CSV table of C-alpha atoms and ligand atoms in Angstrom, one decimal:
chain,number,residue,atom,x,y,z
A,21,UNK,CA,24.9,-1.5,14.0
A,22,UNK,CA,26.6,-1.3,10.3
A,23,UNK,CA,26.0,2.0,9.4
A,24,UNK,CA,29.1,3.9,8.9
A,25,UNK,CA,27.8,7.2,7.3
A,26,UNK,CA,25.9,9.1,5.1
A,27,UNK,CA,26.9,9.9,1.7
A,28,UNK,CA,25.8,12.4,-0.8
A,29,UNK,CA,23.9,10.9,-4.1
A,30,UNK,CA,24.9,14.0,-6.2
A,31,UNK,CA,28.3,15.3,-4.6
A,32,UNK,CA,29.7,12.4,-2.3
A,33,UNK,CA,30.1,14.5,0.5
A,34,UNK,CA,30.5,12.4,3.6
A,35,UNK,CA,28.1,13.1,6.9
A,36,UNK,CA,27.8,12.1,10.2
A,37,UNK,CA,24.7,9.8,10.5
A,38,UNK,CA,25.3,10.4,14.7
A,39,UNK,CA,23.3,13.7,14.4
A,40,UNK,CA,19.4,14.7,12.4
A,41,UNK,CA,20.5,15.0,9.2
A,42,UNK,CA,18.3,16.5,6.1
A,43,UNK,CA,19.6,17.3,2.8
A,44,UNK,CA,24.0,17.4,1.9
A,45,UNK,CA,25.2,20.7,3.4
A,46,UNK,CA,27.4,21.4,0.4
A,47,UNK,CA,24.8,20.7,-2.7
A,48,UNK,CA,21.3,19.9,-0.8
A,49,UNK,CA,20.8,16.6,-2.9
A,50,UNK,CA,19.2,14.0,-0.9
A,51,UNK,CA,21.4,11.5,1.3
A,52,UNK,CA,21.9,7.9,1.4
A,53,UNK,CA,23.1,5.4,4.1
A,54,UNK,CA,26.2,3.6,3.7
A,55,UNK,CA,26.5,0.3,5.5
A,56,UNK,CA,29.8,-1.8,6.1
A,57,UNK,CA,28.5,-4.6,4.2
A,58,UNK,CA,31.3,-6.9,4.7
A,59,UNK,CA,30.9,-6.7,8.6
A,60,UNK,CA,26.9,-7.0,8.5
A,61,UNK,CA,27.2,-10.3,6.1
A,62,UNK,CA,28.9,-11.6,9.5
A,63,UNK,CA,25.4,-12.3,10.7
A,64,UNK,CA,23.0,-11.7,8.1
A,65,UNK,CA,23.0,-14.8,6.0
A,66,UNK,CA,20.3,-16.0,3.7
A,67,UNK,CA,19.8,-19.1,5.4
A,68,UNK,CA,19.1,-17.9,8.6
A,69,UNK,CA,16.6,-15.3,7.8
A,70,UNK,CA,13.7,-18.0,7.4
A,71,UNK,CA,14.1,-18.4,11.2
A,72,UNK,CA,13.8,-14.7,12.0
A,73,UNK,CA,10.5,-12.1,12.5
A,74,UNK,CA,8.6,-11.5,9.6
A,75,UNK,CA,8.5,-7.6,10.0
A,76,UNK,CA,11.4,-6.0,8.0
A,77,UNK,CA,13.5,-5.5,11.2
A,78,UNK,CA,14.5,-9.0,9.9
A,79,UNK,CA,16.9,-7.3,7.6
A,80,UNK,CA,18.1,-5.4,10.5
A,81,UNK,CA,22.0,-5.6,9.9
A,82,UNK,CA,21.6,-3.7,6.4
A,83,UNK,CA,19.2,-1.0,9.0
A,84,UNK,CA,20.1,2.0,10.5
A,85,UNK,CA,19.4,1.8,14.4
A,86,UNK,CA,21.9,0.7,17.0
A,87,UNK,CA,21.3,-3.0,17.6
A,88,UNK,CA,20.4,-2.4,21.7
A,89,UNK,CA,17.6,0.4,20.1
A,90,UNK,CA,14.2,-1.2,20.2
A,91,UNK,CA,12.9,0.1,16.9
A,92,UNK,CA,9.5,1.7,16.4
A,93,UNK,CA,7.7,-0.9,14.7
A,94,UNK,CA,4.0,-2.1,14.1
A,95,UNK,CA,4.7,-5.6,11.8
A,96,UNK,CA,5.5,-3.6,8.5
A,97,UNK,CA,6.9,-5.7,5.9
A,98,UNK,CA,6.6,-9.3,5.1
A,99,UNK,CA,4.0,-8.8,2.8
A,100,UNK,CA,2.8,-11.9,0.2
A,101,UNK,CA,4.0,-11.9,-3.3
A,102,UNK,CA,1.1,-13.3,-5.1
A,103,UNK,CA,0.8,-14.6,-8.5
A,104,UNK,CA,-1.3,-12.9,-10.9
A,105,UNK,CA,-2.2,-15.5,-13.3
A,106,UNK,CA,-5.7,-14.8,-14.3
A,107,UNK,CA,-5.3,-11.4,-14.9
A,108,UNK,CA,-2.0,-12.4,-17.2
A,109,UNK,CA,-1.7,-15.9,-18.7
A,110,UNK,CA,0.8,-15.4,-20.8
A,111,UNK,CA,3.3,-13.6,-18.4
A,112,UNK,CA,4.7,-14.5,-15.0
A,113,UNK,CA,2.7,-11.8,-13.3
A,114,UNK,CA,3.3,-11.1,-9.0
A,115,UNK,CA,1.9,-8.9,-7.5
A,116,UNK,CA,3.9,-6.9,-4.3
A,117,UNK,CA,1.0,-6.2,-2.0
A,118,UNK,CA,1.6,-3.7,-0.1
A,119,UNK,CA,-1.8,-3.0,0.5
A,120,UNK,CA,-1.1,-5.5,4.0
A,121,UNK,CA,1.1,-3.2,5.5
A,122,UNK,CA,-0.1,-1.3,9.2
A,123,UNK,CA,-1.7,1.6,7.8
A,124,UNK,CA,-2.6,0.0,5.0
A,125,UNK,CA,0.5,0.8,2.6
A,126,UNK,CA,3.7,0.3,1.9
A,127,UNK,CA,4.7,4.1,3.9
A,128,UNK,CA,4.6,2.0,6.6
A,129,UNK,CA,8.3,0.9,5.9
A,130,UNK,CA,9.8,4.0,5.4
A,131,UNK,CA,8.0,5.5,8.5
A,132,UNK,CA,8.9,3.1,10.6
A,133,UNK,CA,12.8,3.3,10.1
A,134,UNK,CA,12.8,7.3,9.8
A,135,UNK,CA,11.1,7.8,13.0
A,136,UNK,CA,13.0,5.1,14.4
A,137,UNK,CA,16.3,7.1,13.9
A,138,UNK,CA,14.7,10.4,14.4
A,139,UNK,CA,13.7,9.5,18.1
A,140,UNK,CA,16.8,7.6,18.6
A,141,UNK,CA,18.4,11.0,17.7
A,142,UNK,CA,16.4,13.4,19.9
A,143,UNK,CA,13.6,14.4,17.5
A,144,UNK,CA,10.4,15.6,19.7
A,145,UNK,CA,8.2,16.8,16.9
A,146,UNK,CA,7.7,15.8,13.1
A,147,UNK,CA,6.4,17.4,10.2
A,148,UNK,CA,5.6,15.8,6.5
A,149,UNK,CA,4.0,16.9,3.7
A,150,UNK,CA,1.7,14.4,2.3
A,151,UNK,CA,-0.4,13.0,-0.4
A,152,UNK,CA,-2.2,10.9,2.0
A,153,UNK,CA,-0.4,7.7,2.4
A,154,UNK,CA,3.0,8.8,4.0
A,155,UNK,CA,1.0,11.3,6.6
A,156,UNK,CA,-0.9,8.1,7.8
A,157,UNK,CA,2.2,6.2,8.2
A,158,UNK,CA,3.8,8.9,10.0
A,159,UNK,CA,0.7,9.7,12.5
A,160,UNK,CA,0.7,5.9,13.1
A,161,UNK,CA,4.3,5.8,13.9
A,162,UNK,CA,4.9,8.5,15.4
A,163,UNK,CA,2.1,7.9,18.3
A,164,UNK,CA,4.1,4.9,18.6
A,165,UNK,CA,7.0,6.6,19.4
A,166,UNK,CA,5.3,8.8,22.1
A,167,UNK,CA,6.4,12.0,19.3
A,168,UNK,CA,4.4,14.7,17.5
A,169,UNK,CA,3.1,14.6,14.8
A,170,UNK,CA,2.7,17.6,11.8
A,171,UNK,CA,1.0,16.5,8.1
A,172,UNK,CA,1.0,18.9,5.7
A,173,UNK,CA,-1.8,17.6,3.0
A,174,UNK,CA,-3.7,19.0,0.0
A,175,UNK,CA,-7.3,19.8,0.7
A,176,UNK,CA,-8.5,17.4,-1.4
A,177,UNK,CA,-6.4,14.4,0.0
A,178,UNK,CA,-9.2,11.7,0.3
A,179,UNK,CA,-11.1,11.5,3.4
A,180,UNK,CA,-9.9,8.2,5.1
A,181,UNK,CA,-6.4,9.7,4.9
A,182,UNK,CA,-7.2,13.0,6.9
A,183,UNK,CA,-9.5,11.0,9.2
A,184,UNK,CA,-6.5,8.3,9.8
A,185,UNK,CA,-4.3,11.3,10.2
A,186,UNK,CA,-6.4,13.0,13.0
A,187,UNK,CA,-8.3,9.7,14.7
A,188,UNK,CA,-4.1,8.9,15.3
A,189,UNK,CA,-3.1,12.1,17.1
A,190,UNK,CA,-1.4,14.0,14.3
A,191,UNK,CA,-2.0,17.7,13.7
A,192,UNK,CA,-3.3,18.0,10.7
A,193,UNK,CA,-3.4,21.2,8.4
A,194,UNK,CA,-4.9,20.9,4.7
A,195,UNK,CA,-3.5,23.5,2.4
A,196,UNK,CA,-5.0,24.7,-1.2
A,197,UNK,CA,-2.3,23.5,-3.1
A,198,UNK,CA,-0.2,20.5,-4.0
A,199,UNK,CA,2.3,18.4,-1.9
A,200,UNK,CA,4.8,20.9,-3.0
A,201,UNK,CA,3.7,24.1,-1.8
A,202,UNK,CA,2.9,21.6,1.2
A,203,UNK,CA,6.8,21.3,1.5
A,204,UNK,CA,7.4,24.8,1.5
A,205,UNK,CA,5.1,25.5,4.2
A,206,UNK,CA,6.6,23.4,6.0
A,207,UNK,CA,10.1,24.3,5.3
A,208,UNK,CA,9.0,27.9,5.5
A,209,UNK,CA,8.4,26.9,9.9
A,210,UNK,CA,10.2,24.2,10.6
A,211,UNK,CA,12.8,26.3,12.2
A,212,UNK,CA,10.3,28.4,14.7
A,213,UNK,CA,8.7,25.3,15.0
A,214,UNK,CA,11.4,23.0,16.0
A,215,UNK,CA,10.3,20.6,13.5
A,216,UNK,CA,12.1,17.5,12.3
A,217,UNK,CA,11.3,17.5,8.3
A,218,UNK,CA,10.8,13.9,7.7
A,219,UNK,CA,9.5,14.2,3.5
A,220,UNK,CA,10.2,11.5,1.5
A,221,UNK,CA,14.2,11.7,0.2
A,222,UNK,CA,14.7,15.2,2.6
A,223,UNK,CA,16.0,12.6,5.5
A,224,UNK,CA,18.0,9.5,4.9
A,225,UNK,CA,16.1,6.6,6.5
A,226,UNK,CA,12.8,6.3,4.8
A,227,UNK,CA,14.9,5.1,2.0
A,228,UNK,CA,16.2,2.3,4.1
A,229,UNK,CA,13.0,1.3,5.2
A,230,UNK,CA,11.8,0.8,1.3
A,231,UNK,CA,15.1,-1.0,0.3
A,232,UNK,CA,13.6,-3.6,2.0
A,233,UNK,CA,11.0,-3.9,-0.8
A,234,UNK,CA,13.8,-5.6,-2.6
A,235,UNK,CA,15.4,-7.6,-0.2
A,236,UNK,CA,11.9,-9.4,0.6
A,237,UNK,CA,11.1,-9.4,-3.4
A,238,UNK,CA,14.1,-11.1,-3.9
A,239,UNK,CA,13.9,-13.7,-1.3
A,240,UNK,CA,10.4,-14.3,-2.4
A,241,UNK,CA,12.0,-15.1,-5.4
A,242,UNK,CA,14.3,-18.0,-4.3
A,243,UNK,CA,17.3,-15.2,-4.6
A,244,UNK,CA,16.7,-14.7,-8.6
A,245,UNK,CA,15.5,-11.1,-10.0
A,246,UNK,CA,12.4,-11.0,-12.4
A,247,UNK,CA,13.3,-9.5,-15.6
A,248,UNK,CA,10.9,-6.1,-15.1
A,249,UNK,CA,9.3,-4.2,-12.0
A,250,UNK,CA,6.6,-1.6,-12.4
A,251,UNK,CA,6.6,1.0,-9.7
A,252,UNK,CA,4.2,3.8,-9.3
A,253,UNK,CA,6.3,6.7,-9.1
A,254,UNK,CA,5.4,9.8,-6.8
A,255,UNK,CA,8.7,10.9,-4.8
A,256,UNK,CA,10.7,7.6,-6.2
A,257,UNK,CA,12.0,6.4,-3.1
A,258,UNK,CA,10.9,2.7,-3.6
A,259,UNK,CA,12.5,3.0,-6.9
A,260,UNK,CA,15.7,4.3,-5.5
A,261,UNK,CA,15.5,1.9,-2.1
A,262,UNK,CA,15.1,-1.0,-4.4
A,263,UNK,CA,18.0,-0.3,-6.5
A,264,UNK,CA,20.2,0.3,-3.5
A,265,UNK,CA,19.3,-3.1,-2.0
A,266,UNK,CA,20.1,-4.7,-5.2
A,267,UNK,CA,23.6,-3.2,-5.0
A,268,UNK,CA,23.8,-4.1,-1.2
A,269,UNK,CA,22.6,-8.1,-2.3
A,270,UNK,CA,25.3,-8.2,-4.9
A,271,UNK,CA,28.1,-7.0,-2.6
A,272,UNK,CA,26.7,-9.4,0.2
A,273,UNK,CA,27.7,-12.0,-2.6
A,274,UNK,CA,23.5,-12.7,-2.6
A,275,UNK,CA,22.2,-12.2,-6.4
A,276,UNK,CA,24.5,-12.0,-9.3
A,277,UNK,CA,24.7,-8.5,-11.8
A,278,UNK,CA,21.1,-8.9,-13.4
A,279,UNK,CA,18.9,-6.4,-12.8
A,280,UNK,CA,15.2,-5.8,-13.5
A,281,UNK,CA,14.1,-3.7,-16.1
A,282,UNK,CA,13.1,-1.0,-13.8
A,283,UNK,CA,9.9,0.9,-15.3
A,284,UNK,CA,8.3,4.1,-13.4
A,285,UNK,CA,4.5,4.7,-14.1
A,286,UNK,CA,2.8,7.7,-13.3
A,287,UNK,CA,-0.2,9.6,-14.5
A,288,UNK,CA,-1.3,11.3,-17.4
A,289,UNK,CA,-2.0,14.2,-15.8
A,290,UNK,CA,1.2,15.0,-13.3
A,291,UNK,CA,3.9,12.4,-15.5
A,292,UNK,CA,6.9,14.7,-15.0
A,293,UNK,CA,9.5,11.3,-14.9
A,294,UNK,CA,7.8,10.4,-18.1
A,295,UNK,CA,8.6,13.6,-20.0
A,296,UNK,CA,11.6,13.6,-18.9
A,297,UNK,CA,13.1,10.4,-19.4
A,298,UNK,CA,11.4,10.4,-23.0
A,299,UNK,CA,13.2,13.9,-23.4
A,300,UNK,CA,16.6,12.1,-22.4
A,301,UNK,CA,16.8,14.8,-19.7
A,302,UNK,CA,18.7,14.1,-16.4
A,303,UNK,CA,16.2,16.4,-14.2
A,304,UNK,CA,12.6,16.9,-14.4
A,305,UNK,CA,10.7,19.9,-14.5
A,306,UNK,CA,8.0,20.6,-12.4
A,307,UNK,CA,4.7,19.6,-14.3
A,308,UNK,CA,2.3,22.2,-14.2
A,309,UNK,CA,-1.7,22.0,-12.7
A,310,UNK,CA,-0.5,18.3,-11.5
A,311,UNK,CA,-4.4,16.2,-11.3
A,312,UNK,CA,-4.9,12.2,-10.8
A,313,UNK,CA,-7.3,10.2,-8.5
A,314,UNK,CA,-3.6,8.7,-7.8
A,315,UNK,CA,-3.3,11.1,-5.0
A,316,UNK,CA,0.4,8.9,-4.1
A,317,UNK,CA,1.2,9.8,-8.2
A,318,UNK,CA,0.6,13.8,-7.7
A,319,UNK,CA,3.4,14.9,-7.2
A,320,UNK,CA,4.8,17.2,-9.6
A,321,UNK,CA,8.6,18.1,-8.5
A,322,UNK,CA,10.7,15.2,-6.9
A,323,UNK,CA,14.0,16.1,-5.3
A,324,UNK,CA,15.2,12.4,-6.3
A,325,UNK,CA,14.5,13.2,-10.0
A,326,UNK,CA,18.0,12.7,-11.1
A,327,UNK,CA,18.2,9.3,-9.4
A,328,UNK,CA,15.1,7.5,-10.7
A,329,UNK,CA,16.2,8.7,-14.1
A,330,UNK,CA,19.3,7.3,-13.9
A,331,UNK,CA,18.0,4.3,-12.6
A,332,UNK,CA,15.2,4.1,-15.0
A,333,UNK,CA,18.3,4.2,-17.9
A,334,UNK,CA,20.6,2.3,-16.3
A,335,UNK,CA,18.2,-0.5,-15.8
A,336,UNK,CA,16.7,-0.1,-19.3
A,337,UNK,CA,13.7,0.0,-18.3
A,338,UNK,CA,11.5,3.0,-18.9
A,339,UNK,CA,8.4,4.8,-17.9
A,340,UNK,CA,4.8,5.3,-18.9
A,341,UNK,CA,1.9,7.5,-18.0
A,342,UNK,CA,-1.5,6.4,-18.0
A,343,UNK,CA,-4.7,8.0,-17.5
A,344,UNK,CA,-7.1,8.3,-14.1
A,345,UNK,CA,-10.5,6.6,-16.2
A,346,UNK,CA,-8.1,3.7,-17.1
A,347,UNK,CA,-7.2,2.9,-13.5
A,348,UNK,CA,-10.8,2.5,-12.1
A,349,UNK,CA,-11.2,0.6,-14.7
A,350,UNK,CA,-8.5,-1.7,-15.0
A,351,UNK,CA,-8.4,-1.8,-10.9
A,352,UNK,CA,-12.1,-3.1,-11.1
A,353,UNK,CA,-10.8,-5.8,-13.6
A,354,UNK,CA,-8.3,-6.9,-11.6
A,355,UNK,CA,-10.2,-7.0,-8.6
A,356,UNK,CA,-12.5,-8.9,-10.2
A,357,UNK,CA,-9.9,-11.7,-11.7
A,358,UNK,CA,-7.7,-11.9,-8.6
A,359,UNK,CA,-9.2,-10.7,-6.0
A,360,UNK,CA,-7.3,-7.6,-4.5
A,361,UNK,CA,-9.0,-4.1,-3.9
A,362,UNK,CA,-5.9,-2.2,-5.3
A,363,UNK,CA,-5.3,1.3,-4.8
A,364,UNK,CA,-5.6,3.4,-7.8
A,365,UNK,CA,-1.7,3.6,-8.1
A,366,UNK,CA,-1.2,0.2,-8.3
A,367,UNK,CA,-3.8,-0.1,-10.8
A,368,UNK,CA,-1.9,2.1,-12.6
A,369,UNK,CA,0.5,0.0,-13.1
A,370,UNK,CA,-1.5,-2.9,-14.2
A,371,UNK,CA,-2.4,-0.4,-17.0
A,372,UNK,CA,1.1,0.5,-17.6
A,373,UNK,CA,1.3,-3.5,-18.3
A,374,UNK,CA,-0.9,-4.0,-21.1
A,375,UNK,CA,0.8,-0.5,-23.1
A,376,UNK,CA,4.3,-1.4,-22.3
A,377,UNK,CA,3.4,-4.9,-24.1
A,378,UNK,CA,1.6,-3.2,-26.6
A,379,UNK,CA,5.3,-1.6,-27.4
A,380,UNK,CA,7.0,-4.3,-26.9
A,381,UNK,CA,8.8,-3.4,-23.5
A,382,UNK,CA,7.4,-6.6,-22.1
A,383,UNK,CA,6.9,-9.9,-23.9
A,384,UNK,CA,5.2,-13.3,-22.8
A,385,UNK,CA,7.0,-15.2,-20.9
A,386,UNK,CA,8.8,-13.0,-19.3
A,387,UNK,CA,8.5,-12.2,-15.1
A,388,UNK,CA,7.2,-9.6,-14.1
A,389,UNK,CA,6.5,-8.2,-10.9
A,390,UNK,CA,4.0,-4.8,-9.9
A,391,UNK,CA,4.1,-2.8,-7.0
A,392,UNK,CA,0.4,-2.7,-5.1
A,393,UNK,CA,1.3,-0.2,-3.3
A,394,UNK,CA,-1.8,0.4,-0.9
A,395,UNK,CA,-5.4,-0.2,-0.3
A,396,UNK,CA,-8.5,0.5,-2.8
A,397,UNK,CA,-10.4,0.9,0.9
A,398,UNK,CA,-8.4,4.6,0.8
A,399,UNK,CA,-9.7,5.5,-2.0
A,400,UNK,CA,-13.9,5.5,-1.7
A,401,UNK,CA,-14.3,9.0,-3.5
A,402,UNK,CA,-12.1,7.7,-6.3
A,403,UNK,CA,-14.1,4.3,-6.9
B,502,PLP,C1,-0.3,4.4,-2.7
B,502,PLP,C2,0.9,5.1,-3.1
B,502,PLP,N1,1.6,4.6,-4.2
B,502,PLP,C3,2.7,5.2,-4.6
B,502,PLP,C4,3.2,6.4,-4.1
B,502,PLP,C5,4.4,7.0,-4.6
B,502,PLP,O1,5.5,6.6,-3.9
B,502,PLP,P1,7.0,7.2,-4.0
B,502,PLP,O2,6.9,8.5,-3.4
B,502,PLP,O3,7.9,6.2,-3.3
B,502,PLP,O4,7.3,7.2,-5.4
B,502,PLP,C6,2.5,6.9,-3.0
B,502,PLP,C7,3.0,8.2,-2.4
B,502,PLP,O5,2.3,8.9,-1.7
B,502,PLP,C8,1.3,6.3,-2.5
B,502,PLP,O6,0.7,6.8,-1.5
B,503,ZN,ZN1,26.0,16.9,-2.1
């Protein structure tokens, strides 16, 4: 294993990565994984990754997990990057879908590296609050790993996620509220409870497991970047996992210094990285009476705020909100044209397409790739 430490993103701080960790003990910013680069590029060569598994364990040098651990794994990643032509002529349209993943999105990855490490590290009993998705994910691997389960969700989380949750052994408690005051319950019993608190950004290795949304995207790609990536934005830990594997590619002396324009899209109704990258702000507020059909998107307080902003800037990119009637409708169209039941975050971001061309953030010609981040099936109520 390359993994050396754990690093602060706000205060640097150094931490042990041999023991659970949650949030830096000096500034409780999230953490992120250092990995000796130089010593993992030993082995982990672009040519001979065509001859490894197709999961993301391919990647396995730039992973957290000693190398004699079996990880916890049910075939996420290697998903198809498919071209979207019909639905864009003009543009070099793919589509990342994600929707393929075990559990049927792109949680999968994160999930499977977190509780990875958190069994590797003595972890008996889990606890995540959820929009749907990630609790899914976690039940799923988590019965894998012969742990507990806890998902925290809001009441009205849609039905095939609560059933997914339960039908795959996890306890599941609905709570009036939002994902946040889903987090503080469980940060509120996590101690009594002997939980390990596995939100998104809280613990460093769901991160990992998304950076690998890059690493794949990027191979897809022949080793070249596209010139702008639309993510639906909840928690931002794709965002921030892709950036880092960017980094990590360039040090393994694997892509050059381009970036993609990175652009986060959220909904109208609960768009608190919109407001406050339009506001120039470095932190975002929390946005009050949070509502979207994007259950992934409703989320109105991330704790990784400051990095997708910076990213978002950095990258000049930007971000764009769209509304909930826009999504069914667009996700029908794009069904319809290429053939994909997206979930109604990714169709987000089809929206987020045709209004960041509208304002000239996109022109013809250019590539562009969207993240589909899980399955339409999820999502019956919404349709
Ligand atoms: C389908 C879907 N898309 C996007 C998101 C947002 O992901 P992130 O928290 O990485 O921003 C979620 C999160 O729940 C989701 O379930
Ligand atoms: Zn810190």
């Amino acid at each position: 294993m390359f993994l050396t430490h754990l690093e602060c993103s706000a205060c640097g701080l150094k931490h042990d990565w041999s023991r659970l960790q949650n949030l830096c003990l000096s500034c409780h910013k999230p953490l992120l994984a250092r990995v000796d680069l130089a010593k993992a590029a030993r082995t982990l060569k672009r040519e001979n990754l065509t001859t490894r598994e197709r999961s993301l364990w391919r990647f396995r040098e730039v992973l957290p997990l000693p190398g004699e651990v079996e990880p916890v794994s049910l075939g996420e990643g290697g998903t198809p990057l498919l071209s979207a032509k019909r639905f864009a002529d003009d543009l070099d349209l793919w589509i990342k879908d994600e929707s393929l993943n075990p559990t049927q999105s792109f949680k999968a990855r994160g999930m499977s590296v977190a509780v990875s490490m958190a069994k590797y590290l003595g972890a008996k009993k889990l606890a995540v609050p959820s929009a749907g998705n990630a609790g899914g994910a976690l039940a799923a691997y988590a019965a894998r790993a012969g742990l507990e389960a806890h998902v925290f969700m809001p009441r009205d989380t849609p039905r095939a996620n609560v059933i997914e949750c339960r039908e795959l052994g996890a306890h599941v408690t609905l709570i009036d509220g939002l994902i946040t005051d889903c987090a503080a319950e469980i940060a509120r019993r996590k101690a009594n409870e002997e939980w390990f608190d596995i939100s998104t950004l809280k613990e460093p290795y769901r991160v990992e497991g998304k950076k690998t949304l890059g690493y794949e995207l990027v191979e897809q790609l022949n080793w070249t970047l596209p010139d702008a990536i639309l993510y639906p934005t909840g928690g931002g830990t794709g965002l921030i996992g892709m950036w880092k594997a960017f980094d990590e590619m360039e040090t393994l002396g694997w892509i050059g210094k381009k970036r993609p324009r990175m652009f986060a899209v959220q909904a109208s109704g609960c768009a608190p990285i919109v407001r406050a990258f339009e506001a120039g702000k470095e932190m975002a507020t929390e946005f009050p009476d949070a509502h979207t059909i994007a259950s992934g998107l409703r989320v109105p307080k991330a704790i990784g705020d400051f990095l997708m902003l910076e990213i978002l800037r950095e990258s000049r990119g930007g971000a764009a909100a769209v509304d909930d009637g826009d999504m069914i409708r667009v996700g029908r169209e794009l069904g319809a044209k290429e053939g994909l039941f997206v979930c109604p975050e990714g169709a987000a971001c089809f929206v987020a397409l045709n209004l960041l061309r509208r304002n000239r953030k996109i022109s013809s010609g250019e590539r562009v790739v969207i993240f589909n981040t899980g399955s339409g099936i999820k999502y019956l109520e919404a349709y």
